[in-house]
Coordinates of C-alpha atoms (C1' of nucleotides) in Angstrom, one line a residue:
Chain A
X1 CA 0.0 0.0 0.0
X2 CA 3.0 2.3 0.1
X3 CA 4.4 4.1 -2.8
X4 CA 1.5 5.2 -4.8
X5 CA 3.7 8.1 -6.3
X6 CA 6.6 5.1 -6.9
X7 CA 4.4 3.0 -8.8
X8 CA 2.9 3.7 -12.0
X9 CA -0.4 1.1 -12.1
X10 CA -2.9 0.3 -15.2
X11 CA -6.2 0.3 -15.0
X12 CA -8.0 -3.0 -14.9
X13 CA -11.6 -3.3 -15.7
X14 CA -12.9 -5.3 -12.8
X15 CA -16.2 -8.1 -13.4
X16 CA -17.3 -10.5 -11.7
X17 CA -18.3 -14.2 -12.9
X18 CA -21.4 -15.9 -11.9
X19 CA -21.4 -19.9 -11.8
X20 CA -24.9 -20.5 -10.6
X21 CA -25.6 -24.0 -10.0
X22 CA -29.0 -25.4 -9.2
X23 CA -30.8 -29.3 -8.8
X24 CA -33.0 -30.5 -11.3
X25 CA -34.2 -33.5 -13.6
X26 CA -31.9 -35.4 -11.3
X27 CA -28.6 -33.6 -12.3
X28 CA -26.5 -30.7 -12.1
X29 CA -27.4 -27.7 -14.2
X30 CA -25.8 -24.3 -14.3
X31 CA -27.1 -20.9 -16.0
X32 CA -25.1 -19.7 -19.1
X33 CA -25.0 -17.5 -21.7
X34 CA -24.8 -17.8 -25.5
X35 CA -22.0 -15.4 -26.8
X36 CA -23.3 -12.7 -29.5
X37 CA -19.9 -11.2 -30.2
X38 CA -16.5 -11.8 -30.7
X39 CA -14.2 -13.3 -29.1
X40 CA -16.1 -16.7 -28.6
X41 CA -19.0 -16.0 -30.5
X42 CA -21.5 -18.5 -30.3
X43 CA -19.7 -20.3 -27.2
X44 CA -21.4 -20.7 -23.6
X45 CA -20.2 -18.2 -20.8
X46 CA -20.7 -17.8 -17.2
X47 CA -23.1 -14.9 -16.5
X48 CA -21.2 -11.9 -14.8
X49 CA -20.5 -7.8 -16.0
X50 CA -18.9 -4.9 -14.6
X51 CA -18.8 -3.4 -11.5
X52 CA -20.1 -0.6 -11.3
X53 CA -17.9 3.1 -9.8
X54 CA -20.3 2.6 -6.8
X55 CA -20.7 -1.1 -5.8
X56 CA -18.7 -3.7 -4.5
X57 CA -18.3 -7.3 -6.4
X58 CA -20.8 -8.7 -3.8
X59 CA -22.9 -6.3 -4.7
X60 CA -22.2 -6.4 -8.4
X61 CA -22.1 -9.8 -8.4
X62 CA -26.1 -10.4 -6.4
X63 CA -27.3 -7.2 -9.0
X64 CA -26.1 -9.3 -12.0
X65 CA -27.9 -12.6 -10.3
X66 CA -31.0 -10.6 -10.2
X67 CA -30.6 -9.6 -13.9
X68 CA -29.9 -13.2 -15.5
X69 CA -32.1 -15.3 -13.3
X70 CA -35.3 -12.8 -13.6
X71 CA -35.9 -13.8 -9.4
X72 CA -37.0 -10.3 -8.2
X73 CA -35.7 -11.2 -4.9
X74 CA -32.3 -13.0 -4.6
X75 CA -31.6 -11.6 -0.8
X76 CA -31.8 -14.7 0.2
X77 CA -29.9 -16.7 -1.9
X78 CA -26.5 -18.1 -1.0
X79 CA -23.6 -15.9 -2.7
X80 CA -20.3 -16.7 -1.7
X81 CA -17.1 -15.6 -3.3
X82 CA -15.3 -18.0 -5.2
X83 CA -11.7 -16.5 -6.7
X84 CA -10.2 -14.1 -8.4
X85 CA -8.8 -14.8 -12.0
X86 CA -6.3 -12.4 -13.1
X87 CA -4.1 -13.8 -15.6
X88 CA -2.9 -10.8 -18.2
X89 CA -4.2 -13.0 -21.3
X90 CA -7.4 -14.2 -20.4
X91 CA -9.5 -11.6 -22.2
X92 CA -8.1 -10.9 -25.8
X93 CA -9.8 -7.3 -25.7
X94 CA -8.2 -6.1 -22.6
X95 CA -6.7 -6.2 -18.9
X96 CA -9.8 -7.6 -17.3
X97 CA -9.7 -8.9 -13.5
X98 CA -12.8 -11.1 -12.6
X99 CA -13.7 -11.9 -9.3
X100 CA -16.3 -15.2 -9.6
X101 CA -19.0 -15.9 -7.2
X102 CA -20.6 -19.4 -7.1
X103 CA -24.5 -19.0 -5.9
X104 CA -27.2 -21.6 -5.5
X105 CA -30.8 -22.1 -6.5
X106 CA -33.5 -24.2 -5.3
X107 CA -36.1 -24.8 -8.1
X108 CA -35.5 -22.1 -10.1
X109 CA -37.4 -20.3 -13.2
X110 CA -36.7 -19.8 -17.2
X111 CA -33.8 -17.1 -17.0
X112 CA -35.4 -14.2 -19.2
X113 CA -33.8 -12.8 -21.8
X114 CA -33.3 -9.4 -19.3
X115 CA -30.5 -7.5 -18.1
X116 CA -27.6 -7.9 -21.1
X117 CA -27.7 -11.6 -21.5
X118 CA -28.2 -12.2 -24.5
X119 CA -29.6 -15.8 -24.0
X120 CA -29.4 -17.1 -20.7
X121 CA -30.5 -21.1 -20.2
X122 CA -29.8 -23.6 -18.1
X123 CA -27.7 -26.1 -19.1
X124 CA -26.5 -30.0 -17.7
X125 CA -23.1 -29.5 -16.0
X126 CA -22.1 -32.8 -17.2
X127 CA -21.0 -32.9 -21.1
X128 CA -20.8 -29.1 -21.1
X129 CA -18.5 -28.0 -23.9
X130 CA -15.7 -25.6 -24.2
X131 CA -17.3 -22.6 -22.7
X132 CA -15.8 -19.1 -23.1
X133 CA -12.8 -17.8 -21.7
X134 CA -11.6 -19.0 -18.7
X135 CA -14.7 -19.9 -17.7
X136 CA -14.1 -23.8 -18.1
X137 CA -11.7 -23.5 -14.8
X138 CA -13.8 -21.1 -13.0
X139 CA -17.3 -23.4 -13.5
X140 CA -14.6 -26.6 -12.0
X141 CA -13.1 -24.7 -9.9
X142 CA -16.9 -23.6 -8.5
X143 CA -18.2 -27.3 -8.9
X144 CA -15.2 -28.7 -6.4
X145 CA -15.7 -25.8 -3.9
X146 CA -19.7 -27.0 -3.8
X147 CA -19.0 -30.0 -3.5
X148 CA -16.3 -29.9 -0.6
X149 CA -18.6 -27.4 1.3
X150 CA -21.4 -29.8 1.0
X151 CA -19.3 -31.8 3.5
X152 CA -18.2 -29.8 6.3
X153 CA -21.5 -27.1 6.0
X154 CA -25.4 -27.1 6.0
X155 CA -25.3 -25.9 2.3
X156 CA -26.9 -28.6 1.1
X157 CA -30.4 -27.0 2.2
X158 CA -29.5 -24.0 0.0
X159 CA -30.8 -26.2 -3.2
X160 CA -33.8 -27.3 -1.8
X161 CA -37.2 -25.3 -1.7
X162 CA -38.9 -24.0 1.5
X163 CA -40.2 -27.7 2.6
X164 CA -38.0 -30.7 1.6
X165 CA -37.7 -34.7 2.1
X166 CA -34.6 -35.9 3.4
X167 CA -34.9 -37.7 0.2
X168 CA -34.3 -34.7 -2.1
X169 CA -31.7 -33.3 0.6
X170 CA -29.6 -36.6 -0.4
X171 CA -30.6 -36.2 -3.9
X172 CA -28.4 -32.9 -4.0
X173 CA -25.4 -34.6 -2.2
X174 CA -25.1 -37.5 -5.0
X175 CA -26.3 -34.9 -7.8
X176 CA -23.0 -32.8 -6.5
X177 CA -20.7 -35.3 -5.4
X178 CA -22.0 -37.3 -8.6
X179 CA -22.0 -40.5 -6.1
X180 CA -24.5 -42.9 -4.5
X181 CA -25.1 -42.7 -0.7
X182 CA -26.4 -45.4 1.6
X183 CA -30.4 -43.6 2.4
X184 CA -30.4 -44.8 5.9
X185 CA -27.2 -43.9 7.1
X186 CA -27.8 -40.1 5.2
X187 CA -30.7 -39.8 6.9
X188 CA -29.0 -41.0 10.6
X189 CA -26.4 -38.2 9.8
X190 CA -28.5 -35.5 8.5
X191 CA -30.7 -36.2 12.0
X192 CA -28.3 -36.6 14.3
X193 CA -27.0 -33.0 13.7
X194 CA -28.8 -30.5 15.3
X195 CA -30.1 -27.8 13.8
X196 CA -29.5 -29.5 10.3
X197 CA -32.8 -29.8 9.6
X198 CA -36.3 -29.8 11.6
X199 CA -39.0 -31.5 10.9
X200 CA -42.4 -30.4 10.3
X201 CA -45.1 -31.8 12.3
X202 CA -47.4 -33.4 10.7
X203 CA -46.9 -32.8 7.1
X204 CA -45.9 -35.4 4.1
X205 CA -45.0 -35.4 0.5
X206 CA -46.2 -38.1 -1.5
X207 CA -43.0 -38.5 -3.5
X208 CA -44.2 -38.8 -7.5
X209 CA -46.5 -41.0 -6.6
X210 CA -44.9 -44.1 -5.8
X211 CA -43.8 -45.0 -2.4
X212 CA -44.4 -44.2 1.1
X213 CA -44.8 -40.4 1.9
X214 CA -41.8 -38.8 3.8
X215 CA -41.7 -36.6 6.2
X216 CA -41.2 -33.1 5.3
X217 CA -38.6 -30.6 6.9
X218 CA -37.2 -27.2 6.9
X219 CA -33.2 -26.2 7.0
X220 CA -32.2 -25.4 10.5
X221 CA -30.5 -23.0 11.7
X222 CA -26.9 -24.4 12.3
X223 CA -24.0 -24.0 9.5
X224 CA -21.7 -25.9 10.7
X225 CA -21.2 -29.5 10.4
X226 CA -19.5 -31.0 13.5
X227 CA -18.4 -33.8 12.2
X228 CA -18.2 -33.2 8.7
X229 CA -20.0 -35.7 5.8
X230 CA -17.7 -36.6 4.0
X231 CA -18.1 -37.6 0.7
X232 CA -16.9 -41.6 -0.3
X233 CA -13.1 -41.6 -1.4
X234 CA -13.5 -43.3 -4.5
X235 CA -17.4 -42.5 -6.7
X236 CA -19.4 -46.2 -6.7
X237 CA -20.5 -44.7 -10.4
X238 CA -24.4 -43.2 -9.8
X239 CA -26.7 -43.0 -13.2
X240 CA -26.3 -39.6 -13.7
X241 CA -22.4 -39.7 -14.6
X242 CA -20.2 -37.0 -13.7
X243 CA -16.7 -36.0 -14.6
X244 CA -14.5 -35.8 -11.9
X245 CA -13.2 -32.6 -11.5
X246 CA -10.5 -31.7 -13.8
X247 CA -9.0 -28.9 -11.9
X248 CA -7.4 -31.2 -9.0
X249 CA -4.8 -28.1 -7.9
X250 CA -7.4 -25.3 -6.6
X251 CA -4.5 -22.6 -7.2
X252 CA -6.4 -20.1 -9.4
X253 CA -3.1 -19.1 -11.1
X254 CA -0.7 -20.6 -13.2
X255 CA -3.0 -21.5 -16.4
X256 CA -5.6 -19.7 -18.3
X257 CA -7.8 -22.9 -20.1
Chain B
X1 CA -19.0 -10.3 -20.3
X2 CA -21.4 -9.3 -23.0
X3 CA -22.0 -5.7 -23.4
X4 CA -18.9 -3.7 -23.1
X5 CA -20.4 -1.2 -25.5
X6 CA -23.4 -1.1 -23.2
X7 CA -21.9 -0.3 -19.8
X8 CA -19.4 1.9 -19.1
X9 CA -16.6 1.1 -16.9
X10 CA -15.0 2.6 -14.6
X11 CA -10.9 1.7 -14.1
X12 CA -9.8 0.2 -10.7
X13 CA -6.7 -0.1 -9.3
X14 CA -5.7 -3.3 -8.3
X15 CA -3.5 -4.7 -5.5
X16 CA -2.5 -7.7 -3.6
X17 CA -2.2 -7.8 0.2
X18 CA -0.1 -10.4 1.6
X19 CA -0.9 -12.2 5.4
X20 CA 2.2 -13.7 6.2
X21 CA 2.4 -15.9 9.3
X22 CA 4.9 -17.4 11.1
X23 CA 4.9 -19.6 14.6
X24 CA 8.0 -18.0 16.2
X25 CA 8.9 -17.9 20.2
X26 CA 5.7 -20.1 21.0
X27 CA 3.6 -17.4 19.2
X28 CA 1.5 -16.5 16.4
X29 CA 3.6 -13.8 14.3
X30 CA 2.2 -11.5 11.4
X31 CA 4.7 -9.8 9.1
X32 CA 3.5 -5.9 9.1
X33 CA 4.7 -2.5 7.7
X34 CA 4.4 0.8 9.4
X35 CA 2.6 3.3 7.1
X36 CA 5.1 6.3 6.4
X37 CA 2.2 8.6 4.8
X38 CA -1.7 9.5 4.8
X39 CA -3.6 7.9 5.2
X40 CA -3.3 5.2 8.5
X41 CA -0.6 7.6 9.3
X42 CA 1.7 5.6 11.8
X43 CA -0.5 2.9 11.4
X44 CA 0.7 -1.3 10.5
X45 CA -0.4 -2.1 7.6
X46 CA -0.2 -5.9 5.5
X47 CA 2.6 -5.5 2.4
X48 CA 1.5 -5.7 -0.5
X49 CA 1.7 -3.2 -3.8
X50 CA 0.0 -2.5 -7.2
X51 CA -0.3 -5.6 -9.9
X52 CA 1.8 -4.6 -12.5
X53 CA 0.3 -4.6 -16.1
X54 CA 2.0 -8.2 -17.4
X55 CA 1.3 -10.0 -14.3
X56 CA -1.2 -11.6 -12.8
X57 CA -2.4 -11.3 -8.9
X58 CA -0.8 -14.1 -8.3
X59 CA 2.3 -13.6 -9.5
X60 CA 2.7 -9.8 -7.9
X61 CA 1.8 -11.9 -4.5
X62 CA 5.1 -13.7 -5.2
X63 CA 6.9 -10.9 -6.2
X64 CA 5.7 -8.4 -3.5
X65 CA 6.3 -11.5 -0.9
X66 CA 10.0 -12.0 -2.0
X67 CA 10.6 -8.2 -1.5
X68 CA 8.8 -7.6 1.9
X69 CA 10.8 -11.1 3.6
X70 CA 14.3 -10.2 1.4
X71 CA 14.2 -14.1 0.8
X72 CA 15.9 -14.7 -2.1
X73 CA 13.8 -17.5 -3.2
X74 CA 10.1 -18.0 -2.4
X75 CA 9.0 -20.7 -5.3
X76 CA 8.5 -23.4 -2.3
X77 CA 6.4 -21.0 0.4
X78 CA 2.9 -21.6 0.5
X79 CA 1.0 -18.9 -0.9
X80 CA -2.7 -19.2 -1.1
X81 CA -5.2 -17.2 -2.5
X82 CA -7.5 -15.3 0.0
X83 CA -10.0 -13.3 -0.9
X84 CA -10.9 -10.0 -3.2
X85 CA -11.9 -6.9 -1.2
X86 CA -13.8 -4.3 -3.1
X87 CA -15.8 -2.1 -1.0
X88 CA -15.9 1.1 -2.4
X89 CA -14.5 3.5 0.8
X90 CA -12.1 1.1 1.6
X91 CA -9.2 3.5 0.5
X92 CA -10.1 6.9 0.5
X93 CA -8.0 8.3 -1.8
X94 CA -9.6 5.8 -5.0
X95 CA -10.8 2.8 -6.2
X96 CA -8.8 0.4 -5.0
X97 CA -9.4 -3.7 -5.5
X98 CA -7.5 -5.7 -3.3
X99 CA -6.5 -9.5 -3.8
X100 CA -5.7 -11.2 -0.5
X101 CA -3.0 -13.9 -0.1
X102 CA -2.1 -15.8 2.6
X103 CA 1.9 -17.2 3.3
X104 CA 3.1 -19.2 5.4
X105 CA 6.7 -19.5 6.4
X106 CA 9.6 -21.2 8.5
X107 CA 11.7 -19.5 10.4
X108 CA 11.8 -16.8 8.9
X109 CA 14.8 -14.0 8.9
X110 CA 14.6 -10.6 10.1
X111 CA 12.5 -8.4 7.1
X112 CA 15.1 -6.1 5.5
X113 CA 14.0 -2.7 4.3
X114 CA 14.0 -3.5 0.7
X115 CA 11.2 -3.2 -1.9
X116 CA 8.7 -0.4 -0.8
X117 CA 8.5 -1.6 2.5
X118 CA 9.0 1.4 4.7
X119 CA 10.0 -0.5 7.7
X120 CA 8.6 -4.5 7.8
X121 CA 8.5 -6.5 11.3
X122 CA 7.0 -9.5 12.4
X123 CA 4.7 -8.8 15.3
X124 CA 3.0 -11.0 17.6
X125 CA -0.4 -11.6 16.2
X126 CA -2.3 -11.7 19.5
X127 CA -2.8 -7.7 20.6
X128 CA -2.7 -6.3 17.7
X129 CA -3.7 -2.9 17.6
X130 CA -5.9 -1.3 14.8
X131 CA -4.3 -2.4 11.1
X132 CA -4.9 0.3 8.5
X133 CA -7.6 0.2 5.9
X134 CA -9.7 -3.2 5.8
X135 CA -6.6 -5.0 7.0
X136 CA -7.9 -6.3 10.2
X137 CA -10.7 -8.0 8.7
X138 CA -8.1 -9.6 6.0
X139 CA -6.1 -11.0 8.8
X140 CA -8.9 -11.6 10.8
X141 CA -9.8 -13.7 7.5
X142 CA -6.8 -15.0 7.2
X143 CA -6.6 -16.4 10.5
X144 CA -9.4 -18.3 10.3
X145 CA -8.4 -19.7 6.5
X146 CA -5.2 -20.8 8.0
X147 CA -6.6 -22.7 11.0
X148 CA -9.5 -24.2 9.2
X149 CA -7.3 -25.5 6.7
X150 CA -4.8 -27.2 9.2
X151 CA -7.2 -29.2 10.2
X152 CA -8.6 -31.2 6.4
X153 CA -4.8 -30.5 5.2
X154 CA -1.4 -31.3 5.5
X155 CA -0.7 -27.3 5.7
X156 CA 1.3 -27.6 8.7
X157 CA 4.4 -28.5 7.5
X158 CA 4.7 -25.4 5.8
X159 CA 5.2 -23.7 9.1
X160 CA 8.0 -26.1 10.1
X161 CA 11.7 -26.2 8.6
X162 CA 12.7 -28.9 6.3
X163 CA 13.5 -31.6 9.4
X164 CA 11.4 -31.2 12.2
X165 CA 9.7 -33.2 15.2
X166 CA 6.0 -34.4 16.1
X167 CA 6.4 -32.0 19.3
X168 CA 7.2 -28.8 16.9
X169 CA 4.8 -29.5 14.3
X170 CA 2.3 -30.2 17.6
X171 CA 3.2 -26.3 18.3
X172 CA 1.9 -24.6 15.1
X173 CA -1.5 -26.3 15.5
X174 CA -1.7 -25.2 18.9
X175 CA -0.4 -21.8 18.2
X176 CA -2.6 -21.4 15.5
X177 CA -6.0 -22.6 17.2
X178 CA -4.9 -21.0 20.6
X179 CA -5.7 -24.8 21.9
X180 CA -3.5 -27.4 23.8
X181 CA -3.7 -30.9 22.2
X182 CA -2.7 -34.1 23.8
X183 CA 0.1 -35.1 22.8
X184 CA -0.2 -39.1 22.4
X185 CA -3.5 -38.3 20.7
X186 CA -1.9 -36.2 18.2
X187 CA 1.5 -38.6 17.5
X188 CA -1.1 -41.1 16.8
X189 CA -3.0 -39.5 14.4
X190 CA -0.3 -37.5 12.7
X191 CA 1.7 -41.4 12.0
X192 CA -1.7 -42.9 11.4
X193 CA -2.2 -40.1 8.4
X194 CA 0.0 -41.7 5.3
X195 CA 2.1 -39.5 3.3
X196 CA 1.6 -36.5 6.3
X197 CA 5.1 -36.8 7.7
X198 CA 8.1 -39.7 7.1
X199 CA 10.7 -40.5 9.7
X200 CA 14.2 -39.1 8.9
X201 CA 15.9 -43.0 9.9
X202 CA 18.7 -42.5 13.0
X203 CA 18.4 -38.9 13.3
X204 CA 17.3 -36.9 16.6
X205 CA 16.9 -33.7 18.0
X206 CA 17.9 -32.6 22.1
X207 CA 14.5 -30.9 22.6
X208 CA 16.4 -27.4 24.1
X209 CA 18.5 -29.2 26.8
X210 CA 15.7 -30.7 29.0
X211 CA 13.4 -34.0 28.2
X212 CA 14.2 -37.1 25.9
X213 CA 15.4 -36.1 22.1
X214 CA 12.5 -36.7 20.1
X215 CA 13.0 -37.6 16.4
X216 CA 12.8 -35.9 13.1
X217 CA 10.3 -35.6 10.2
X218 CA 10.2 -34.5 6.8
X219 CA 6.8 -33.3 5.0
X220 CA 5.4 -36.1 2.8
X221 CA 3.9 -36.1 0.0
X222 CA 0.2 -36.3 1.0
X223 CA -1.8 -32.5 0.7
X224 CA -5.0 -34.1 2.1
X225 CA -6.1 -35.3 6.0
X226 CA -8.4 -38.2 5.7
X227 CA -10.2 -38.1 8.0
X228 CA -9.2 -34.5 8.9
X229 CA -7.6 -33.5 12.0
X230 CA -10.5 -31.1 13.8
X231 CA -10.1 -28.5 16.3
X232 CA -11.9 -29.5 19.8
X233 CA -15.0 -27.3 20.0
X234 CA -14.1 -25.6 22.7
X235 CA -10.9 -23.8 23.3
X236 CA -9.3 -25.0 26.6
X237 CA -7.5 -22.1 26.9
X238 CA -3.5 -22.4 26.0
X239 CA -0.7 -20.2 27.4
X240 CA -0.4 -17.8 24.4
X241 CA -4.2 -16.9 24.5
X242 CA -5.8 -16.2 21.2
X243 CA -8.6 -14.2 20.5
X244 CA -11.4 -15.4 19.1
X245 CA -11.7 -14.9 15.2
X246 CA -13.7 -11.3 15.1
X247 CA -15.1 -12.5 11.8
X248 CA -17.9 -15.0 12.0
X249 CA -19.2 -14.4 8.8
X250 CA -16.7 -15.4 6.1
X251 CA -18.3 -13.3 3.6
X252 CA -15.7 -10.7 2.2
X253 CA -18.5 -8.1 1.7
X254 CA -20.4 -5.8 3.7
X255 CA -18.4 -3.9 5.6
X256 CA -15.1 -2.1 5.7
X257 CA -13.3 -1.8 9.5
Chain C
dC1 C1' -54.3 -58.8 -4.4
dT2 C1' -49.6 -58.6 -5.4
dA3 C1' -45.4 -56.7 -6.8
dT4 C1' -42.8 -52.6 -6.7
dT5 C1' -41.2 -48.5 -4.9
dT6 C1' -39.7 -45.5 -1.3
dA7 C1' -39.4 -44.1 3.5
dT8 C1' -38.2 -45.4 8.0
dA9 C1' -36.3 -48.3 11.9
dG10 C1' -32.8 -50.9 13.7
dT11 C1' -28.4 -54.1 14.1
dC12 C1' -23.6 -55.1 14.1
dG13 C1' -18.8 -54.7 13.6
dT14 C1' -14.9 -51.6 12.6
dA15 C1' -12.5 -47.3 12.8
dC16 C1' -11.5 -43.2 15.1
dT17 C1' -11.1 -40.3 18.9
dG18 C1' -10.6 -38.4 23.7
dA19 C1' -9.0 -39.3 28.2
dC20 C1' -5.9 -41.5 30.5
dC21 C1' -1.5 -44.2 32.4
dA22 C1' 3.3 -46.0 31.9
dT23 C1' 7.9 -46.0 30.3
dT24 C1' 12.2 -44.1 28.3
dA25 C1' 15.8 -40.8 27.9
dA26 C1' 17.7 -36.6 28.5
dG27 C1' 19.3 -32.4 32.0
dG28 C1' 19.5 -30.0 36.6
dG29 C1' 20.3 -29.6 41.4
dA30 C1' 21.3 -31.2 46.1
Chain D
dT1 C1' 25.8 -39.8 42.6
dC2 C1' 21.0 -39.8 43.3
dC3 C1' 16.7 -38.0 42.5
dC4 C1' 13.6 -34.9 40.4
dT5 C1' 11.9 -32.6 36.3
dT6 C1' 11.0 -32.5 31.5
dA7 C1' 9.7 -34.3 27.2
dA8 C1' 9.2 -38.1 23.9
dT9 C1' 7.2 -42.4 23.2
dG10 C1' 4.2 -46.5 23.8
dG11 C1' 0.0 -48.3 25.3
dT12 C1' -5.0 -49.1 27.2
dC13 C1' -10.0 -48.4 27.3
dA14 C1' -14.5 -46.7 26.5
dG15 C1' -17.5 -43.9 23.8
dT16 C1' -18.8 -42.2 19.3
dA17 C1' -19.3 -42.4 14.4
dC18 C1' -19.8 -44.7 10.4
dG19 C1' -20.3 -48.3 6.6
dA20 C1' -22.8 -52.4 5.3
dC21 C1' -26.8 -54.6 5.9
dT22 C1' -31.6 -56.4 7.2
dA23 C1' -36.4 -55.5 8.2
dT24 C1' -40.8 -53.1 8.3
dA25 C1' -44.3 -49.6 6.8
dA26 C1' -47.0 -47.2 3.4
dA27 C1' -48.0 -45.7 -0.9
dT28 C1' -48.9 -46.9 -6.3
dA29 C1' -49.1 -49.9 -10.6
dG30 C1' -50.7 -53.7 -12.7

DNA sequence: CTATTTATAGTCGTACTGACCATTAAGGGA
DNA sequence: TCCCTTAATGGTCAGTACGACTATAAATAG
């Protein structure tokens, strides 16, 4: 922080990057948007744009999540902040330092076509294709940090609607971790943590018709995780495939995919 | 990333701050420069300096790390992404972005003056007084990064020189946490961890005069705890007393100390 | 009615951990 | 020299957590 007048400094532009996951159809599906110009016309990118003189990245980053997903309220959404890419190259056009935020949706809507995205959809995580930019390390980068927050925190309720089964709570764990988890001993874990989850009296959710009703439940207040879930060394290969993460060193620098 | 044309942007100024830590006289210790101008006046503040234009954060972490410690060769320190802070006010005189990286290091030597490091000292992290800018909240941040990643990693070693024993190692988790561990309990779960630490065969150390000479390690090769190594839940109170992590919420946004 | 599907309840053995106790090997002091 | 202190090392034991597994309950599909 010393030596303003001894350093000469460039101006960045400064974004942030949005890799918005969310549960659905029984697999991982993130929001993206088509390319309309050059460079990587016509590829997938993350969501994300300026910030603004006035705002912080948080603050850019939930105002840009309110303008691709269409949600009028996104206050309570989880936001975190993921990492800063900064690599010289990574935008042909110009120094541009991004600052990506992971944030996740229960059930969410159609993305409109508002705010500048061109065409925002949802699309399966798994089999995604080169996306734009760096965005390829960012999304796996995003995907691992879930995943290992899934096991240490009460994330997991962040994907779920209001009222929930412990059924669809587990469904998010092997839609994340991409592997099969024993339903009794979930459910002994997720209980025997207090303030996991809470059930609520009385009420049941006939689950698509087939099978006994479970119990339905709302996420607690605790965050923590004490002892953590942890997710099964090796992945005993559940339907809905997923590539392991190909970013196995978390350093954000180093590489520009 | 769509819509330059549309929005206007306005350019930031970017830096990197560094947290560097070091477990030194049975303490926590914080590498910290005394501000020679306006603002924070008088003030410690983290090092850290201006990316330059054909580097990226990273790499100006490095760079700025090598001139505030006058090591001659960093490429083996640990040096760990934090966090970007980007509240508007943080620096009053502009728009400043600040990339946050965390350090660890081994014994290290006494901070020369070099780079633009008016006068650098490590300085016990405990008391602290008021840090300029946002820097208390970084360290405060970086505090907690550091001890929750001692215990799901093999971080530790990075705090230790090259050959070192189970009781010195034992110290930077207890220093850290601000906890007293058992000492069997720990040896056992430290050996029980492959790849944490291998025996260097016929070599020993006299433990400062006093007390049987206990053996030496090396770091292995293993980066992972399985099953981690967690902090008791309550802190039993340890000679060096710590004070409890003033930031709760990790979330970098919000608010500027 | 029966098979199927899903939720829920419980069992059993192993692994891990926290709280201890015991022994070994060094130095310091009377 | 003998004994005490200090620190490393080796071990026990019980409680907890977890993985694998079996059993029962409650719904639908045919």
């Amino acid at each position: 922080m010393e030596g303003y007048d001894k350093y000469a400094f460039e101006p960045f532009a400064v974004t942030v990057d949005l890799a918005v996951f969310t549960v659905r159809a029984g697999g991982l599906q993130v929001l993206l948007i088509e390319r309309g110009q050059e460079p990587y016309i016509g590829h997938w990118a993350l969501p994300g744009g300026f910030v603004l003189p006035q705002e912080s990245a948080g603050t850019a980053a939930r105002r840009e999540l309110a303008e691709e997903t269409g949600l009028s309220d996104v206050s309570g959404l989880h936001l975190e902040q993921l990492c800063t890419y900064s690599e010289p190259d990574r935008d042909p056009r110009m120094r541009v330092v991004s600052v990506a935020y992971t944030a996740l949706l229960p059930d969410p809507p159609e993305p409109r076509g508002g705010g500048d995205a061109a065409s925002a959809r949802w699309l399966a995580y798994d089999g995604l294709g080169p996306l734009a930019f760096d965005h390829d390390r960012i999304l796996a980068d995003a995907h691992e940090r879930v995943g290992a927050k899934l096991e240490y925190t009460c994330l997991a309720t962040a994907f779920c609607p209001p009222e929930f089964t412990l059924g669809e709570l587990q469904q998010v764990y092997e839609t994340v971790w991409g592997t099969a988890l024993d339903r009794p001993n979930f459910r002994r874990k997720v209980l025997a943590t207090p303030g996991f989850v809470e059930q609520i009296p009385g009420a049941a959710r006939l689950t698509g018709g087939r099978g006994k009703p479970a119990a339905l439940y709302r996420a607690g207040d605790a965050t923590a995780l004490h002892p953590p879930l942890l997710r099964p060394a090796s992945a005993p290969a559940r339907p809905p495939s997923q590539s392991p993460s190909p970013s196995s060193n978390p350093s954000p620098e180093g590489r520009s995919s």
